Amino acid sequence: MKQFNFAFFFCSLFLALHTDLRAQWIQTSGPPREVVLAIAFSDPYVFAGTQGQIFRSTNNGSTWTAVNSGLPGSNVRSFAVIPAGGDAPNIFAGSSGVSLSTNNGENWISAGLADTGVFCMAVRNTDLIAGTNAGIYRSTNNGSHWTPINSGLTNLLVRALLVNGTDFFAGTEGGVFRSTNDGASWSLLESGITTAAARAFTVASDGGGGTNLLVGTAGGVFLSTDNGTSWSPKNSGLSFLSVLSLAAVPDGSGGTTLFAGLEGPGLFRSTNNGEDWEQTSLANTFVQALGVNQASLFAGTNVGAFLSTDNGSQWSHIGMPTTFVPALIVSGTNLFAGTHFDGVFRLPIGSAHWSSASAGPAAGSIHSLAVAPNMAGGMNLYAGTRGDGFFGNGVFRSSDNGASWTSPGVPFYAIKALAYREPYLFAGTTTHGVFRSTNEGTDWSEVNTGLTNNTIYAFAFVGVDMFVGTNGGIFRSTDNGGAWNAVNTGLPSNLFVPTLATINNTIFASVTDNSGGTNQVFRSTDNGASWIAADNGFSAGITKLSLTVNGSALFAGTTEGVHVTTDNGANWTSANDGLTGNPIHSLTVFGTELFAGTNNAGVWKRSLSEIVTSIDSDPDNGPLNFALDQNYPNPFNPSTTITFTLPARSLVSLKIFDLLGREVSIVILGELHSGRHSHEWHAGNLPNGVYFYRLQAEDFVKTRKLAVIR
C-alpha cells in the first residue's frame, strides 16, 4: 500500500470536463465565525482585527481577504490611521506591540512596543498614542520611538483612548482619567462616575450645537456635558451594564443615534442622548467593536462582523472566512454550508453575502447535509449534527431554506452521514449504525442486520444497491438497508472508510489502514465485489470523498488542495492554483462556480468557465429545457444508453418499468448538475419484451419505450 505523509484530512470529489490549471481560486466571505475585536476605515478599505489576523474588504464588507504578512500573530485589538501625504496612509495595528503598514495592509512591519499588549490607539495630528497593559505611550515618528506618558495614572491597564479637542481621555481598569497638557499629567475623574473599568469612548452631538462625551464602563454608560468634569449615568433600558463599545451616528437632522455594545445581550440603541435604550436585532452577542463609515455601521462581535445600512434596524452577517466547512449542498437557488460549531449558512445564487440559516436547533456542529422532496411539494433540507459537548445530536429538518428548523428524530446520536433515495431518508450515526425514515424524518427505524460495525461515515448508491462506509469496512445492501453484507475484497484488512462516492456504475472509496495510518483511494466497477487502488499521482491520501457530476473529469479535494483525473481515477494531477494549502473538506458546483469548503479558511470558489473548456451539454451556452432522448441502440441486447438534459441542478429519478407498470430497475436516483447526461443501462436477466423508462426531475416527467431482444 502507498504511504502518505499525513494522518488526517478531508477530501471531496467533483466531476467536470477539461481543466485549465492556470485558473485561480478565490475566497468567499464566509461562512463567518471569527471573533472581531477592532474595525477601522481607510477609503476604500475596511479593516477588521481578529484573534491573530487582519482582514481587509474593498467592497464594504461583501468579501474579505486576509492581510497578515509580517504580523506577530497575536490578537489585533485596535487600529489607527495617519495620512502620509501619498497614495497610502500609515495604518497601525495594535496587538502584542504595534505594527505598521504603508501599503494598505499588504505588508506589516514592527513599529515598536514589542511584547506589550496594545489595547487601544488614538491620533492627534501626526502623534500616535497607544494604550497598553503597561500604561500610555506616545510616538511622534510613526513608531520609531515611544515615550511613556503615565504621570498621575494609578492604573496602567488602559482599554480606551480619546482625543477631544486639546484634551486626552484614558479609560482604564480603575476608571476614567483626563489630561489637559498633552499627557504630561493625568487626573482621575470621579464626579458622578464610578471607578469601574472603562472600555469605550464616543463624542456625540447634543442636537443643540454642542457635544456630549460618553464612556462605556463595566458599570454602564455615563454622559458628560462639560468635557468630563461631571458625569451622569444613562442606563435606562439596558439589560446589562457591562459595556464593551460605543458609537455615535448622525441622524441627518442635527442629532445623533447612540449605540452601545454590551457583553452578552448584544447591541442597544438610543435616539435621545442616552436617556432611554432599546435592544436592536443584533442580540445575544458580545459586541466588542463598533465602526461608522458614512451610512454603514459595522459591529465586531464574538461570532463575526455585522453590517447595518439603516441606522441599526437590520443587520447582515459579513464575518471572516476562517470557518471549518465539512459539508456543502445545493438546494434550488441556494448553497448551504455545514460548519463545525457554527451551524448552517446560506448563500443565494449571485450573492456575495452568507447568512446564518441556523435558527433554533440546527446551530452547532454540522457534518452532513441532505436535500429531499417533501409531501407538500417542496423541498426539505436536513442537517446532521454532532454534539461535541456543546450542542445536541440528531437530524434536524427545515422546509423554508433554513429560516426555521424542527428536530424530528434520531435523538441523542451524533450524525456523520445523511442520504436520500426515494422514498427513504437515511442517517448514519457514530454509535448506533444506520437509521431509516419514510416520513420525512418524523419516525426512524434501525436497519443494521448484518453490520459488524455501527460507526457509519458515508452512503452511496448504484442502481438497487446501497453501500455504507464504516469503521470496519464497506457493506452492501440490496434492499435499502434490510440486510447488509461486507464487500471488502482487495481492501486492507484493518481499515475504516470515511467516504464513498459514485460516478455512473463506478464506486470510489477513501480508505485508511488503522494499523499503519496509510490512506488510499480505491474504486470498484462491479458493485463492490472487488476493489483496486486508484490514487496514482497523490502525494497525500484521501479520507473523504463527495461527488458531483458535471462532465468526464473527476476532481478530488485533499490536504494539498484539489486534484483532477480524466481517466476515472487511474491518474491524478494537481488543480490547485490559488488555494492556501488548507485541507478541502467539501466540494460542490453552484451556478457557474465550483465551491470548496476548507479546514479553517471558510469557502473558496472558482469559476467553471475558467476550468472547463467544454461542457458535456447542449450548445448555445448550455441546456435550456428538460429533455429525455430516445435510448440508443433500440432494440438492444444487453445494454443501451439513455441520454437526458437538465436546465438546472435537480433531484433525478430514472427508472425502468415493465408493461404492467411494475418497477424493474433503478438507473439513477439522486442529485445531478445541469447539463447533458448519458447513462448506460444493462437489462441483466430481464426477458425479451417492451419496457418503459421514465425520467422525473423536479416537476418534469417524461416516459419513453425501449425494447430488449435476446
XYZ file of C-alpha atoms in Angstrom:
710
model
C 0.000 0.000 0.000
C 1.181 3.523 -0.778
C 2.380 5.512 2.272
C 1.208 9.137 2.591
C 2.748 11.918 4.637
C -0.152 12.876 6.923
C -2.522 11.299 9.374
C -5.748 13.212 8.727
C -7.540 15.078 6.073
C -10.850 15.510 4.349
C -11.440 15.344 0.636
C -14.166 15.741 -1.902
C -14.813 14.723 -5.435
C -16.401 16.588 -8.245
C -16.865 15.917 -11.972
C -16.211 18.478 -14.787
C -14.845 18.156 -18.317
C -11.469 19.629 -19.316
C -9.446 21.736 -16.883
C -7.293 24.810 -17.121
C -4.810 24.518 -14.257
C -3.863 28.178 -14.587
C -7.226 29.293 -13.241
C -7.308 30.704 -9.716
C -9.381 30.057 -6.620
C -10.694 32.961 -4.533
C -12.125 33.097 -1.022
C -15.777 33.849 -0.402
C -16.830 35.964 2.559
C -17.640 33.170 4.917
C -19.310 31.388 6.414
C -18.465 33.700 9.335
C -17.052 32.767 12.711
C -14.061 34.987 13.579
C -14.131 36.980 16.790
C -13.825 40.592 15.598
C -12.042 42.840 18.085
C -11.403 46.042 16.098
C -12.688 47.846 12.993
C -11.093 50.697 11.018
C -11.591 52.519 7.734
C -9.223 53.943 5.138
C -11.151 54.692 1.968
C -11.876 52.449 0.088
C -10.813 49.819 2.619
C -12.435 48.348 5.707
C -10.082 46.588 8.134
C -11.107 44.075 10.794
C -8.830 42.881 13.578
C -9.452 39.372 14.856
C -7.789 36.765 17.038
C -4.393 36.723 15.361
C -5.284 38.089 11.931
C -6.301 41.175 9.965
C -8.888 41.033 7.189
C -9.467 43.695 4.555
C -12.508 44.447 2.406
C -12.666 46.683 -0.647
C -16.445 46.436 -1.088
C -17.869 47.492 2.279
C -17.711 44.024 3.761
C -19.111 41.922 0.908
C -15.866 39.951 0.615
C -12.721 39.844 2.755
C -9.062 38.998 2.245
C -6.561 38.092 4.961
C -3.659 40.610 5.055
C -1.313 39.225 7.683
C 2.180 39.328 6.175
C 4.577 40.411 8.932
C 2.046 40.404 11.787
C 3.144 38.814 15.089
C 0.078 36.537 15.130
C -1.498 37.759 18.371
C -4.956 39.305 18.871
C -5.462 42.544 16.905
C -7.403 44.810 19.267
C -7.006 48.292 17.773
C -6.212 50.358 14.677
C -5.083 53.920 13.950
C -4.724 55.691 10.594
C -2.454 58.685 9.921
C -2.410 60.325 6.456
C 1.046 60.101 4.930
C 0.655 62.501 2.005
C 0.939 59.780 -0.627
C -1.411 57.207 -2.095
C -1.468 55.081 1.061
C -1.715 56.288 4.671
C 0.173 54.850 7.606
C -2.045 52.184 9.146
C -1.172 50.978 12.644
C -2.426 47.771 14.242
C -2.210 47.126 17.971
C -1.622 43.570 19.159
C 1.481 42.321 21.017
C 3.152 45.577 20.095
C 2.353 47.954 17.252
C 2.608 47.003 13.572
C 2.734 49.457 10.658
C 1.617 49.108 7.041
C 2.361 51.710 4.393
C 0.677 49.772 1.558
C -2.902 49.322 2.781
C -2.203 46.150 4.717
C -0.288 44.180 2.094
C 2.715 44.005 4.444
C 3.299 44.883 8.076
C 6.458 45.771 9.982
C 7.090 46.229 13.673
C 6.509 49.755 14.925
C 7.645 49.306 18.491
C 6.260 48.321 21.889
C 7.127 44.677 21.191
C 5.763 42.160 23.700
C 3.385 44.783 25.083
C -0.379 44.292 24.903
C -1.752 47.234 22.900
C -5.495 47.591 23.567
C -6.295 50.967 22.009
C -4.801 53.781 19.920
C -5.647 57.387 19.145
C -4.277 60.049 16.794
C -3.820 63.798 17.186
C -2.313 65.463 14.133
C 0.680 63.187 13.433
C 1.107 61.953 17.009
C 0.198 58.346 17.747
C -0.925 57.442 21.267
C -1.162 53.823 22.428
C -2.937 52.442 25.475
C -1.340 49.230 26.714
C -1.162 46.843 29.641
C 1.775 48.955 30.854
C 0.301 52.431 30.542
C 0.148 55.057 27.779
C 2.864 55.695 25.193
C 3.245 58.386 22.539
C 5.204 58.364 19.270
C 5.876 61.372 17.070
C 7.729 59.450 14.352
C 5.437 56.615 13.236
C 6.510 54.235 15.963
C 10.266 54.528 15.608
C 10.433 55.793 19.175
C 7.908 55.708 22.037
C 7.747 57.779 25.208
C 5.678 56.759 28.259
C 3.208 59.446 29.450
C 1.830 57.980 32.663
C 2.279 60.628 35.327
C -0.770 60.551 37.603
C -2.191 57.296 36.240
C -2.980 54.994 39.153
C -3.981 52.112 36.879
C -1.796 51.236 33.898
C -4.142 48.788 32.138
C -5.572 51.158 29.502
C -8.562 49.896 27.480
C -9.738 53.060 25.677
C -8.330 56.382 24.465
C -9.999 59.537 23.143
C -8.674 62.827 21.837
C -11.326 65.534 22.273
C -10.064 68.945 21.240
C -6.942 69.657 23.289
C -7.715 67.056 25.967
C -6.813 63.371 26.217
C -9.066 60.818 27.917
C -7.978 57.369 29.052
C -10.269 54.538 30.071
C -8.503 52.183 32.480
C -9.416 49.241 34.677
C -9.541 51.784 37.512
C -11.759 54.432 35.934
C -11.502 57.438 33.583
C -8.506 59.787 33.515
C -8.068 63.136 31.737
C -5.016 65.081 30.651
C -5.177 68.746 29.672
C -1.449 69.065 28.923
C -0.742 66.578 26.134
C -0.350 63.653 28.518
C 2.258 65.274 30.785
C -0.028 64.516 33.739
C -3.334 62.745 34.326
C -6.133 63.142 36.858
C -8.856 60.694 37.844
C -12.398 61.871 37.025
C -14.696 60.911 39.900
C -17.654 63.315 39.907
C -20.769 61.264 39.192
C -18.905 58.326 37.682
C -17.824 55.022 39.142
C -14.232 53.871 39.086
C -15.238 50.677 37.306
C -13.280 49.561 34.251
C -13.770 52.000 31.347
C -13.594 50.395 27.914
C -15.015 52.756 25.263
C -15.495 56.436 24.427
C -17.501 58.362 21.880
C -18.401 62.015 21.225
C -21.920 62.874 20.075
C -23.862 65.966 19.069
C -26.420 67.011 21.652
C -28.802 68.290 18.977
C -28.378 71.909 20.041
C -24.989 72.756 18.626
C -22.948 71.314 21.479
C -21.346 67.937 22.108
C -21.624 65.232 24.728
C -18.863 62.912 25.867
C -19.850 59.328 26.656
C -17.924 56.500 28.249
C -18.859 52.830 28.420
C -17.792 51.057 31.592
C -18.292 47.816 33.467
C -20.982 49.751 35.376
C -22.905 51.129 32.408
C -22.913 54.241 30.210
C -22.052 57.671 31.611
C -22.514 61.040 29.869
C -20.737 64.357 30.387
C -21.815 67.731 29.017
C -18.767 69.564 30.387
C -15.862 67.661 28.842
C -15.585 65.132 31.644
C -15.749 67.357 34.731
C -19.024 65.753 35.832
C -20.921 62.675 34.689
C -24.400 61.183 34.906
C -25.440 57.539 34.353
C -27.501 56.793 31.232
C -28.622 53.194 31.577
C -32.428 53.160 31.307
C -33.403 50.163 29.169
C -30.006 48.451 29.225
C -30.428 44.828 30.254
C -26.793 44.522 31.326
C -24.296 47.172 32.412
C -21.020 45.756 31.114
C -20.328 47.967 28.063
C -17.631 46.983 25.548
C -18.098 49.516 22.725
C -19.803 52.811 21.848
C -20.607 54.636 18.615
C -22.431 57.810 17.594
C -24.139 58.043 14.186
C -25.531 61.394 12.907
C -29.261 61.064 12.269
C -29.373 63.633 9.442
C -31.321 66.248 11.407
C -28.623 67.580 13.702
C -28.979 64.867 16.319
C -27.197 61.606 16.943
C -28.175 57.978 17.367
C -26.088 56.292 20.050
C -25.118 52.629 20.052
C -23.802 50.620 22.990
C -22.324 47.160 22.544
C -22.796 45.020 25.634
C -21.067 41.927 26.947
C -23.653 39.261 26.135
C -27.031 40.862 25.351
C -25.784 42.433 22.118
C -26.324 45.925 20.731
C -28.563 48.679 22.129
C -29.645 51.976 20.539
C -30.687 55.383 21.899
C -32.216 58.263 19.949
C -32.468 60.685 22.917
C -28.894 61.198 24.097
C -28.874 58.019 26.168
C -31.964 58.781 28.244
C -33.549 55.544 27.012
C -32.087 52.492 25.268
C -33.744 49.812 23.151
C -32.277 46.496 22.058
C -31.562 46.075 18.347
C -31.979 42.862 16.385
C -28.250 42.214 16.888
C -28.754 40.271 20.112
C -27.085 37.534 22.175
C -23.561 38.567 21.221
C -20.525 40.261 22.706
C -20.257 43.483 20.671
C -16.588 44.314 21.106
C -16.092 46.873 18.321
C -18.216 49.461 16.520
C -17.229 51.490 13.461
C -19.069 54.117 11.422
C -18.281 54.678 7.744
C -20.731 57.183 6.222
C -24.080 55.349 6.109
C -22.594 51.998 7.148
C -22.404 50.854 10.756
C -20.114 47.877 11.404
C -20.214 45.746 14.543
C -17.481 43.330 15.547
C -18.729 40.512 17.765
C -17.692 37.160 19.171
C -19.430 35.477 16.195
C -18.148 37.646 13.350
C -18.760 41.027 11.770
C -22.177 42.556 11.060
C -23.244 45.453 8.827
C -26.236 47.788 9.038
C -27.073 50.454 6.459
C -30.338 51.608 8.096
C -29.088 53.025 11.399
C -29.052 49.678 13.176
C -32.553 48.435 12.371
C -31.408 45.445 10.313
C -28.089 43.601 10.241
C -26.346 41.266 7.824
C -23.606 38.879 8.873
C -20.402 39.616 6.948
C -17.857 37.751 9.037
C -14.394 36.472 8.257
C -13.629 33.430 6.087
C -11.952 31.222 8.693
C -14.546 28.538 9.327
C -14.198 24.730 9.169
C -16.722 23.654 6.492
C -17.225 19.858 6.358
C -20.436 19.901 4.273
C -21.757 21.733 1.197
C -25.004 21.125 -0.673
C -27.169 22.944 -3.226
C -30.932 23.233 -2.928
C -32.738 25.251 -5.575
C -31.154 28.694 -5.797
C -29.224 28.422 -2.522
C -25.886 26.964 -1.486
C -25.802 25.654 2.091
C -22.690 25.123 4.181
C -22.495 22.989 7.293
C -19.858 24.282 9.694
C -18.091 22.972 12.777
C -19.716 24.555 15.889
C -21.422 27.375 13.925
C -24.426 25.702 12.331
C -25.714 26.102 8.779
C -25.110 29.085 6.487
C -26.879 30.021 3.248
C -25.583 31.747 0.108
C -28.205 32.673 -2.539
C -27.039 32.323 -6.116
C -25.407 35.520 -7.343
C -24.982 36.878 -3.806
C -21.738 37.811 -2.065
C -23.195 37.517 1.458
C -23.520 34.382 3.547
C -26.268 34.493 6.141
C -26.963 32.242 9.094
C -29.540 29.511 8.485
C -29.237 28.137 11.992
C -32.356 29.363 13.754
C -33.386 27.047 16.554
C -31.872 23.594 16.970
C -29.752 23.497 13.814
C -26.984 25.501 15.436
C -23.886 23.568 16.352
C -21.545 21.185 14.604
C -22.997 20.215 11.202
C -21.044 17.482 9.405
C -23.706 16.290 6.954
C -26.469 17.816 4.821
C -29.130 16.296 2.569
C -31.978 17.541 0.369
C -35.190 15.638 -0.338
C -38.708 16.399 -1.640
C -41.453 16.761 0.945
C -45.094 15.733 0.904
C -46.199 19.352 0.398
C -44.475 19.514 -2.987
C -41.473 21.499 -1.781
C -38.012 20.551 -0.631
C -36.684 19.726 2.821
C -33.153 20.497 3.946
C -31.743 18.082 6.530
C -28.774 18.742 8.816
C -26.976 16.048 10.789
C -25.377 17.337 13.986
C -22.567 16.198 16.224
C -22.886 17.364 19.815
C -19.156 17.673 20.534
C -20.057 18.550 24.108
C -21.786 21.832 23.251
C -24.871 21.183 21.095
C -27.475 18.457 20.760
C -27.127 15.476 18.456
C -29.595 14.286 15.846
C -31.200 15.107 12.495
C -32.869 18.481 12.010
C -35.250 19.493 9.218
C -36.107 22.777 7.527
C -38.760 23.305 4.875
C -38.065 27.051 4.459
C -34.395 27.161 3.412
C -33.082 27.274 6.955
C -35.318 30.050 8.289
C -36.668 27.618 10.897
C -35.865 24.061 11.978
C -37.518 21.165 13.742
C -35.848 18.171 15.361
C -37.909 15.228 14.130
C -35.850 12.277 15.252
C -32.722 10.163 15.831
C -32.216 11.852 19.225
C -29.001 11.747 21.209
C -26.892 10.190 18.432
C -24.131 12.043 16.604
C -24.815 12.060 12.844
C -21.936 11.663 10.396
C -23.833 10.967 7.155
C -27.197 11.723 5.542
C -28.563 10.491 2.218
C -31.858 10.314 0.351
C -33.103 7.684 -2.052
C -36.793 7.639 -2.781
C -38.716 7.023 -0.598
C -36.121 6.702 2.171
C -34.067 9.175 4.185
C -31.007 7.531 5.730
C -28.935 8.685 8.707
C -25.570 7.236 9.658
C -24.624 7.564 13.327
C -21.310 7.245 15.148
C -22.555 4.648 17.642
C -25.807 3.033 16.531
C -25.451 2.257 12.841
C -27.988 3.161 10.145
C -31.440 4.624 10.680
C -34.142 4.886 8.012
C -37.223 7.097 7.734
C -40.144 7.053 5.311
C -41.971 10.112 6.656
C -39.520 13.000 6.313
C -37.586 12.084 9.436
C -40.523 12.086 11.849
C -40.057 8.407 12.707
C -36.936 6.277 12.350
C -36.073 2.593 12.482
C -32.694 0.921 12.853
C -31.610 -1.105 9.806
C -28.387 -2.784 10.913
C -28.854 -6.511 10.262
C -25.502 -7.898 9.113
C -23.472 -4.814 10.019
C -20.491 -5.715 12.181
C -19.565 -2.080 12.850
C -22.065 0.602 13.832
C -19.919 3.679 13.166
C -21.248 4.978 9.823
C -19.319 7.573 7.846
C -20.811 7.571 4.331
C -23.541 6.340 1.975
C -23.504 5.595 -1.761
C -25.984 4.118 -4.257
C -25.559 2.197 -7.518
C -28.817 1.030 -9.057
C -30.693 -1.003 -6.429
C -27.551 -1.472 -4.349
C -26.745 0.644 -1.340
C -23.314 0.949 0.295
C -22.082 2.233 3.659
C -18.554 3.112 4.725
C -17.875 2.164 8.339
C -15.100 1.896 10.886
C -14.794 -1.735 9.843
C -15.011 -1.652 6.055
C -17.675 -1.404 3.346
C -21.072 -3.082 3.480
C -23.696 -3.510 0.730
C -27.478 -3.866 0.892
C -29.803 -4.779 -1.953
C -32.984 -3.992 -0.013
C -32.465 -0.428 1.242
C -30.786 -1.483 4.450
C -32.879 -4.516 5.314
C -29.769 -6.682 5.350
C -26.045 -5.973 4.903
C -23.047 -7.940 3.645
C -19.370 -6.993 3.792
C -17.763 -6.233 0.380
C -14.066 -5.654 1.095
C -12.203 -7.872 -1.374
C -8.984 -6.085 -2.358
C -9.124 -3.634 0.560
C -6.793 -3.625 3.587
C -7.848 -5.912 6.412
C -7.736 -3.315 9.211
C -9.485 -0.255 7.837
C -12.122 2.393 8.187
C -13.908 4.013 5.240
C -14.824 7.656 5.860
C -16.155 8.322 2.353
C -17.953 6.672 -0.538
C -18.845 8.265 -3.862
C -20.241 7.007 -7.169
C -19.932 8.004 -10.817
C -22.332 6.101 -13.010
C -21.540 2.482 -12.086
C -18.110 3.108 -10.524
C -17.784 3.384 -6.737
C -14.909 5.312 -5.150
C -13.879 4.785 -1.531
C -11.398 6.568 0.682
C -9.702 4.023 2.915
C -7.494 4.432 5.973
C -5.440 1.496 7.227
C -5.838 1.567 11.007
C -2.689 -0.464 11.575
C -0.300 1.738 9.591
C -2.131 5.036 9.279
C -1.925 4.986 5.478
C -4.632 6.468 3.256
C -5.689 5.475 -0.252
C -8.424 5.812 -2.838
C -9.961 2.575 -4.155
C -12.572 2.002 -6.831
C -14.931 -0.788 -7.803
C -16.628 -1.318 -11.153
C -18.517 -4.473 -10.102
C -20.787 -3.195 -7.327
C -18.195 -3.739 -4.618
C -17.321 -7.342 -5.468
C -13.675 -6.285 -5.878
C -11.599 -3.147 -5.324
C -8.398 -1.756 -6.843
C -6.251 1.238 -5.853
C -6.980 4.453 -7.786
C -4.686 7.107 -6.336
C -1.680 7.342 -8.653
C -0.410 10.941 -8.527
C -1.448 11.795 -4.982
C 1.264 12.798 -2.561
C -1.350 12.768 0.194
C -4.089 10.271 0.999
C -7.838 10.593 0.797
C -10.030 10.233 3.846
C -13.267 11.699 2.484
C -14.859 11.946 -0.936
C -18.076 13.584 -2.047
C -19.129 13.600 -5.647
C -20.904 15.920 -8.051
C -21.233 15.081 -11.735
C -20.536 17.710 -14.362
C -18.718 16.115 -17.276
C -15.999 13.497 -17.543
C -13.162 14.675 -15.319
C -13.100 13.940 -11.612
C -11.931 16.457 -9.001
C -10.729 15.466 -5.523
C -10.103 17.724 -2.550
C -7.095 16.735 -0.445
C -4.901 18.172 2.297
C -2.884 19.706 -0.521
C -5.837 21.228 -2.341
C -7.679 19.981 -5.413
C -6.596 17.170 -7.749
C -8.104 16.048 -11.047
C -8.353 12.825 -13.027
C -9.600 12.390 -16.597
C -9.302 8.588 -16.668
C -11.759 7.555 -13.951
C -9.233 7.668 -11.155
C -6.284 5.888 -12.789
C -4.091 9.015 -12.597
C -4.394 12.331 -10.747
C -2.787 15.757 -11.213
C -2.955 18.955 -9.169
C -5.535 21.656 -9.975
C -4.694 23.788 -7.002
C -3.630 27.275 -8.135
C -4.529 29.983 -5.653
C -5.617 27.770 -2.759
C -3.971 28.382 0.610
C -2.963 24.804 1.414
C -5.890 24.182 3.748
C -7.377 20.680 3.627
C -10.514 20.517 1.461
C -13.456 19.019 3.322
C -16.281 19.506 0.820
C -16.747 20.361 -2.838
C -19.775 21.156 -4.989
C -20.956 23.150 -8.009
C -23.315 26.070 -7.519
C -24.472 28.016 -10.536
C -21.438 28.565 -12.740
C -18.841 28.111 -9.985
C -17.096 25.338 -8.093
C -17.121 25.822 -4.293
C -14.707 24.198 -1.836
C -15.112 24.022 1.943
C -11.802 24.105 3.800
C -10.449 23.195 7.208
C -10.127 26.727 8.630
C -10.352 29.178 5.728
C -14.069 29.031 5.007
C -15.389 28.513 1.479
C -13.432 29.134 -1.721
C -14.801 29.327 -5.232
C -13.612 29.074 -8.792
C -15.487 29.886 -11.980
C -16.294 26.835 -14.086
C -15.650 28.892 -17.199
C -12.007 29.131 -16.073
C -11.503 25.416 -15.542
C -13.924 23.855 -18.014
C -13.062 24.243 -21.688
C -16.057 22.316 -22.932
C -19.113 21.040 -21.116
C -20.990 17.872 -21.901
C -24.193 19.699 -22.640
C -26.147 21.212 -25.466
C -24.528 24.095 -27.389
C -25.625 27.706 -27.178
C -24.468 28.243 -23.597
C -25.924 25.085 -22.156
C -29.316 23.432 -21.822
C -32.478 25.486 -21.722
C -35.141 22.834 -21.060
C -35.639 19.402 -19.574
C -35.418 16.701 -22.235
C -35.358 12.889 -22.422
C -33.899 11.390 -25.620
C -34.720 8.063 -27.211
C -32.323 5.398 -25.978
C -29.688 4.033 -28.381
C -29.403 1.379 -29.590
C -33.038 0.350 -29.568
C -33.863 -2.544 -29.667
C -30.768 -3.724 -27.787
C -29.024 -6.664 -26.136
C -27.791 -6.495 -23.406
C -27.221 -2.747 -22.820
C -28.360 0.634 -24.094
C -27.574 4.306 -23.398
C -30.182 6.735 -22.066
C -29.470 10.460 -22.519
C -31.282 13.407 -20.960
C -30.830 17.140 -20.340
C -31.289 19.192 -17.169
C -31.524 23.007 -17.270
C -30.581 23.280 -13.583
C -29.253 21.176 -10.754
C -32.063 18.734 -9.919
C -33.089 15.663 -7.972
C -33.367 12.990 -10.667
C -35.212 9.673 -10.798
C -34.625 7.456 -13.851
C -36.411 4.092 -13.603
C -37.388 1.162 -15.823
C -40.911 -0.354 -15.773
C -42.487 -3.377 -17.437
C -45.766 -3.329 -19.419
C -47.765 -3.826 -16.201
C -46.217 -0.731 -14.644
C -44.015 -2.657 -12.220
C -40.631 -1.130 -11.398
C -37.859 -3.463 -12.606
C -34.732 -1.301 -12.318
C -33.445 1.963 -10.865
C -30.917 3.610 -13.173
C -30.430 6.915 -11.281
C -31.796 8.239 -8.027
C -30.049 11.325 -6.734
C -28.988 14.908 -7.379
C -27.289 15.843 -10.681
C -25.839 19.082 -12.035
C -27.263 20.953 -15.024
C -26.208 19.748 -18.453
C -26.473 16.731 -20.672
C -26.151 13.273 -19.089
C -25.709 9.824 -20.642
C -26.126 6.650 -18.597
C -25.732 3.062 -19.688
C -28.365 0.553 -18.583
C -27.859 -3.216 -18.556
C -31.023 -5.294 -18.940
C -29.461 -8.146 -16.971
C -31.704 -11.234 -16.908
C -34.888 -9.458 -17.961
C -36.799 -11.363 -20.656
C -37.439 -10.122 -24.188
C -40.093 -7.509 -24.492
C -41.085 -3.867 -24.397
C -40.299 -1.756 -21.339
C -40.694 1.886 -20.375
C -38.081 4.256 -18.974
C -39.293 7.284 -17.026
C -37.328 10.420 -16.119
C -38.593 12.567 -13.259
C -36.669 15.745 -12.389
C -38.318 18.435 -10.264
C -41.723 18.955 -11.983
C -40.640 17.357 -15.261
C -41.852 13.789 -16.029
C -41.237 12.036 -19.363
C -41.663 8.389 -20.398
C -40.331 6.560 -23.484
C -40.322 2.944 -24.741
C -37.379 0.602 -25.158
C -37.174 -2.993 -26.338
C -34.988 -5.883 -25.189
C -34.258 -8.522 -27.856
C -32.219 -11.598 -26.906
